[in-house]
Short mmCIF file of C-alpha atoms in Angstrom, two decimals:
data_model
loop_
_atom_site.label_atom_id
_atom_site.label_comp_id
_atom_site.label_asym_id
_atom_site.label_seq_id
_atom_site.Cartn_x
_atom_site.Cartn_y
_atom_site.Cartn_z
CA UNK A 1 189.37 92.03 180.76
CA UNK A 2 192.10 89.86 181.46
CA UNK A 3 196.00 90.45 182.00
CA UNK A 4 196.55 90.23 178.16
CA UNK A 5 193.91 92.95 177.70
CA UNK A 6 195.80 95.15 180.25
CA UNK A 7 199.15 94.53 178.48
CA UNK A 8 197.39 95.80 175.42
CA UNK A 9 195.92 98.72 176.86
CA UNK A 10 199.24 99.69 178.60
CA UNK A 11 200.96 99.57 175.18
CA UNK A 12 198.41 101.60 173.48
CA UNK A 13 198.27 104.31 176.37
CA UNK A 14 202.10 104.59 176.07
CA UNK A 15 201.97 104.93 172.25
CA UNK A 16 198.71 104.49 170.22
CA UNK A 17 200.65 104.44 167.04
CA UNK A 18 202.69 101.33 168.11
CA UNK A 19 202.77 98.77 165.57
CA UNK A 20 200.09 95.99 165.83
CA UNK A 21 203.08 93.35 165.67
CA UNK A 22 204.95 95.14 168.71
CA UNK A 23 201.69 95.29 170.64
CA UNK A 24 201.08 91.75 170.06
CA UNK A 25 204.59 90.63 170.93
CA UNK A 26 204.36 92.60 174.37
CA UNK A 27 200.90 90.91 175.08
CA UNK A 28 202.27 87.33 174.30
CA UNK A 29 199.82 87.12 171.12
CA UNK A 30 200.15 86.79 167.51
CA UNK A 31 198.81 89.81 165.45
CA UNK A 32 195.42 88.42 164.56
CA UNK A 33 194.39 87.67 168.35
CA UNK A 34 195.58 90.91 169.56
CA UNK A 35 193.81 92.84 166.55
CA UNK A 36 190.64 91.08 167.58
CA UNK A 37 191.04 91.95 171.27
CA UNK A 38 191.64 95.58 170.45
CA UNK A 39 188.67 95.75 168.28
CA UNK A 40 186.51 94.08 171.30
CA UNK A 41 188.19 97.05 173.77
CA UNK A 42 186.79 99.38 171.08
CA UNK A 43 183.43 98.17 170.83
CA UNK A 44 183.08 97.85 174.55
CA UNK A 45 184.19 101.59 174.69
CA UNK A 46 187.13 100.80 177.00
CA UNK A 47 189.23 102.48 174.28
CA UNK A 48 187.34 105.44 173.53
CA UNK A 49 189.48 106.87 170.81
CA UNK A 50 193.17 106.96 169.61
CA UNK A 51 194.82 110.37 169.43
CA UNK A 52 197.98 112.04 168.80
CA UNK A 53 199.51 114.06 171.70
CA UNK A 54 200.96 117.36 170.64
CA UNK A 55 203.89 119.40 171.85
CA UNK A 56 202.23 122.53 173.04
CA UNK A 57 205.37 124.76 172.38
CA UNK A 58 205.65 123.38 168.82
CA UNK A 59 201.86 124.36 168.12
CA UNK A 60 202.22 127.69 169.90
CA UNK A 61 200.18 127.13 172.92
CA UNK A 62 202.80 126.97 175.80
CA UNK A 63 200.87 128.61 178.61
CA UNK A 64 198.48 126.58 180.66
CA UNK A 65 195.99 128.31 182.82
CA UNK A 66 193.61 126.62 185.60
CA UNK A 67 190.55 128.42 185.91
CA UNK A 68 187.98 127.99 188.70
CA UNK A 69 184.38 129.11 188.35
CA UNK A 70 181.69 129.73 190.74
CA UNK A 71 178.08 130.47 190.00
CA UNK A 72 174.84 131.14 191.78
CA UNK A 73 172.95 129.19 189.36
CA UNK A 74 172.55 125.35 189.68
CA UNK A 75 169.58 124.55 187.46
CA UNK A 76 169.98 122.10 184.71
CA UNK A 77 168.87 124.40 182.01
CA UNK A 78 171.44 126.72 182.90
CA UNK A 79 174.21 124.05 183.37
CA UNK A 80 173.44 122.64 180.06
CA UNK A 81 173.61 125.91 178.15
CA UNK A 82 176.68 126.89 179.93
CA UNK A 83 178.66 123.50 178.92
CA UNK A 84 177.35 123.88 175.42
CA UNK A 85 178.99 127.34 175.24
CA UNK A 86 182.24 126.12 177.00
CA UNK A 87 182.52 123.17 174.55
CA UNK A 88 182.90 125.53 171.68
CA UNK A 89 186.00 127.22 173.22
CA UNK A 90 188.85 125.26 171.62
CA UNK A 91 191.36 126.59 174.13
CA UNK A 92 189.46 124.86 176.96
CA UNK A 93 191.10 121.31 177.07
CA UNK A 94 189.47 120.00 180.04
CA UNK A 95 186.17 121.13 181.81
CA UNK A 96 184.92 119.57 184.99
CA UNK A 97 181.93 120.21 187.47
CA UNK A 98 183.15 119.95 190.84
CA UNK A 99 182.34 119.39 194.44
CA UNK A 100 183.41 121.71 197.25
CA UNK A 101 183.94 125.36 197.00
CA UNK A 102 184.38 125.73 193.32
CA UNK A 103 181.54 124.87 190.64
CA UNK A 104 183.76 124.31 187.55
CA UNK A 105 187.40 123.60 186.83
CA UNK A 106 188.75 124.44 183.39
CA UNK A 107 192.27 123.70 181.88
CA UNK A 108 193.04 126.34 179.33
CA UNK A 109 195.99 126.35 176.73
CA UNK A 110 196.98 129.57 174.97
CA UNK A 111 199.97 131.33 173.46
CA UNK A 112 200.22 134.24 176.07
CA UNK A 113 198.36 136.36 178.47
CA UNK A 114 196.77 138.35 175.92
CA UNK A 115 195.09 135.18 174.29
CA UNK A 116 193.87 134.19 177.66
CA UNK A 117 192.21 137.60 178.20
CA UNK A 118 190.31 136.75 174.91
CA UNK A 119 189.34 133.47 176.18
CA UNK A 120 188.46 135.04 179.60
CA UNK A 121 186.07 137.43 177.85
CA UNK A 122 184.32 134.55 176.09
CA UNK A 123 183.96 132.74 179.50
CA UNK A 124 182.30 135.75 181.22
CA UNK A 125 180.04 136.12 178.00
CA UNK A 126 179.05 132.68 178.10
CA UNK A 127 176.93 132.59 181.22
CA UNK A 128 176.20 134.51 184.58
CA UNK A 129 179.26 133.82 186.90
CA UNK A 130 179.75 134.74 190.48
CA UNK A 131 183.54 134.35 190.44
CA UNK A 132 186.23 133.60 187.93
CA UNK A 133 189.76 132.77 189.29
CA UNK A 134 192.72 132.02 187.03
CA UNK A 135 196.13 130.28 187.99
CA UNK A 136 198.95 130.25 185.46
CA UNK A 137 201.09 127.14 185.37
CA UNK A 138 204.62 128.02 185.92
CA UNK A 139 206.14 124.39 185.03
CA UNK A 140 204.95 121.04 184.01
CA UNK A 141 206.29 118.63 186.48
CA UNK A 142 204.14 115.71 185.36
CA UNK A 143 201.75 115.34 182.63
CA UNK A 144 200.09 112.03 181.53
CA UNK A 145 196.91 110.88 179.70
CA UNK A 146 197.65 107.32 180.88
CA UNK A 147 195.21 105.85 183.44
CA UNK A 148 196.58 103.52 186.06
CA UNK A 149 195.42 99.96 185.36
CA UNK A 150 196.39 98.48 188.48
CA UNK A 151 192.99 98.92 189.87
CA UNK A 152 191.42 96.77 187.13
CA UNK A 153 189.92 93.50 188.59
CA UNK A 154 191.08 90.72 186.55
#
């Protein structure tokens, strides 16, 4: 990866629907070489996929809940089964296995507390858990899906 690739990635992280000609111009290329570079970035799995970021209010999921989970079970079979069940819950938008005091962290989006209660019941039904703790986000101060590119060694 070089500085041109980083410019391309920066453009696509900002707006994946940016016209190719605009990405090429910002990267200092013509369209064909820019398109070829994008294809290589896709083949190398640097670009995993292109998505549309939706406004949660417009699609009626304005409530964000961060849920920490603790379990007494740490075997591979349990973890695999648990991960499979959590992946089936569309309201869970992020799911991490953690180090430290908490075993798992989930980000959940729902329309309201009643909808969260329904998700909560699915969570506790998915596997044996020791503790489930929920925190409701009061305000989004920063939200970004863009990864910092200044750490890439070129």
